[in-house]
Coordinates of C-alpha atoms in Angstrom, one line a residue:
M282 CA -5.7 -5.4 -22.5
P283 CA -6.2 -6.1 -18.4
Y284 CA -3.0 -6.8 -16.4
S285 CA -2.6 -10.2 -15.9
G286 CA 0.8 -10.1 -13.3
N287 CA 0.8 -9.7 -9.7
L288 CA -0.6 -6.8 -8.6
L289 CA 1.9 -6.1 -5.5
K290 CA 5.0 -7.8 -4.6
I291 CA 7.3 -6.6 -1.3
N292 CA 11.0 -7.3 -1.5
G293 CA 10.3 -9.8 -4.4
T294 CA 7.8 -11.9 -2.4
T295 CA 4.0 -12.1 -3.9
L296 CA 1.5 -11.3 -1.0
P297 CA -1.3 -13.9 -0.7
G298 CA -4.7 -13.1 -0.3
I299 CA -5.1 -9.8 -1.7
K300 CA -8.7 -8.9 -2.1
G301 CA -8.7 -5.2 -2.3
Y302 CA -6.0 -2.7 -4.3
K303 CA -6.2 0.9 -4.1
V304 CA -3.5 3.5 -5.3
T305 CA -4.1 7.0 -4.0
Y306 CA -2.1 9.6 -6.1
A307 CA -1.6 11.7 -3.2
K308 CA -0.3 15.4 -3.7
L309 CA 2.1 17.1 -1.7
W310 CA 2.3 20.7 -1.3
K311 CA 4.6 23.6 0.5
D312 CA 4.2 26.9 1.3
A313 CA 0.3 26.8 0.6
E314 CA -2.1 29.8 1.2
R315 CA -4.7 31.7 0.1
N316 CA -5.3 35.2 -0.2
M317 CA -8.4 37.5 0.4
N318 CA -9.8 36.6 -3.0
G319 CA -9.5 33.0 -2.1
D320 CA -6.8 32.5 -5.0
I321 CA -4.0 29.8 -3.7
S322 CA -0.2 30.1 -4.1
A323 CA 1.4 26.5 -3.3
S324 CA 4.3 24.8 -4.7
L325 CA 3.9 21.1 -5.6
I326 CA 6.4 19.3 -3.9
G327 CA 5.3 15.9 -6.1
L328 CA 3.1 12.8 -6.4
F329 CA 3.5 10.0 -3.4
P330 CA 1.1 7.3 -4.5
K331 CA -0.1 5.1 -1.3
I332 CA -1.1 2.1 -1.9
E333 CA -4.2 0.2 0.4
L334 CA -4.2 -3.5 0.7
T335 CA -7.2 -5.6 1.9
F336 CA -6.7 -8.9 2.7
R337 CA -9.6 -11.6 2.6
D338 CA -11.1 -13.6 5.2
G339 CA -9.7 -17.0 5.7
L340 CA -6.0 -16.7 5.6
T341 CA -3.9 -19.1 7.4
E342 CA -1.4 -18.7 10.6
N343 CA 1.5 -18.9 8.5
E344 CA 0.3 -16.6 5.5
I345 CA -0.5 -13.8 8.4
S346 CA 2.8 -14.5 9.9
N347 CA 4.7 -14.3 6.3
I348 CA 2.6 -10.9 5.8
C349 CA 3.6 -9.8 9.2
N350 CA 7.1 -10.6 8.9
L351 CA 7.1 -8.3 5.3
L352 CA 5.4 -5.4 6.8
D353 CA 7.3 -5.1 10.1
Q354 CA 10.3 -4.1 8.3
P355 CA 11.4 -0.6 8.7
Y356 CA 11.6 0.1 4.8
F357 CA 11.0 -2.5 2.1
N358 CA 10.9 -2.4 -1.4
V359 CA 7.3 -2.6 -3.2
T360 CA 7.0 -3.3 -7.0
Y361 CA 3.1 -2.8 -7.8
Y362 CA 0.7 -2.4 -10.8
D363 CA 0.5 1.3 -11.7
F364 CA -3.2 2.6 -13.1
K365 CA -1.4 5.8 -14.5
T366 CA 1.3 4.2 -16.3
K367 CA 0.0 0.7 -16.9
N368 CA 3.1 -0.7 -16.1
T369 CA 4.8 -1.9 -12.7
V370 CA 6.7 0.6 -10.6
T371 CA 9.5 -0.3 -8.1
A372 CA 10.0 2.0 -5.1
Q373 CA 10.8 2.0 -1.3
Y374 CA 7.8 2.1 1.1
Y375 CA 6.7 1.4 4.5
A376 CA 3.9 0.0 6.2
G377 CA 1.1 1.6 8.3
D378 CA -0.7 0.2 11.3
Y379 CA -2.5 -2.9 10.7
T380 CA -4.8 -5.6 12.8
P381 CA -4.8 -9.1 11.9
E382 CA -8.0 -10.6 14.1
I383 CA -9.1 -14.5 14.7
L384 CA -11.8 -15.5 12.9
D385 CA -11.7 -19.2 13.6
R386 CA -9.6 -20.4 16.5
T387 CA -9.9 -23.9 15.9
R388 CA -8.8 -23.7 12.5
S389 CA -6.2 -20.9 13.0
L390 CA -7.7 -18.8 9.9
F391 CA -7.8 -15.1 10.4
K392 CA -10.3 -12.3 9.6
A393 CA -9.9 -9.6 6.7
F394 CA -7.7 -6.8 7.3
T395 CA -6.1 -3.6 5.7
V396 CA -2.9 -2.0 6.0
A397 CA -1.5 1.2 3.9
L398 CA 1.8 1.2 2.0
V399 CA 3.5 4.6 2.2
P400 CA 6.0 5.7 -0.2
C401 CA 9.4 7.2 1.1
R402 CA 10.1 9.6 -1.8
R403 CA 8.0 11.3 -4.3
R404 CA 7.7 10.0 -7.9

């Protein structure tokens, strides 16, 4: 059965205009090295699910302002749909760089842009 809820919330607020949603299950390793035979030896620290959001064209100035205020916090709680568990998960994240750009100045509309949400802790 397809998921019908919100894909993502920051501190309980649903973000408007999400057009693209990707979850990268990044593995972080320590002490990784290969021997002369090419065999690897490493210790898995854990999985760090990074979320990449793409916002659609045509968001208004107020919508962009709200999104920016949420993303500009040093850290925030993200509740997101996790494909792996088929459930929502809440964890602490921070936002990478993002670049809102004017689409139509006279109507105060903005172009599509992306942002990466990076987890603070492993899952």
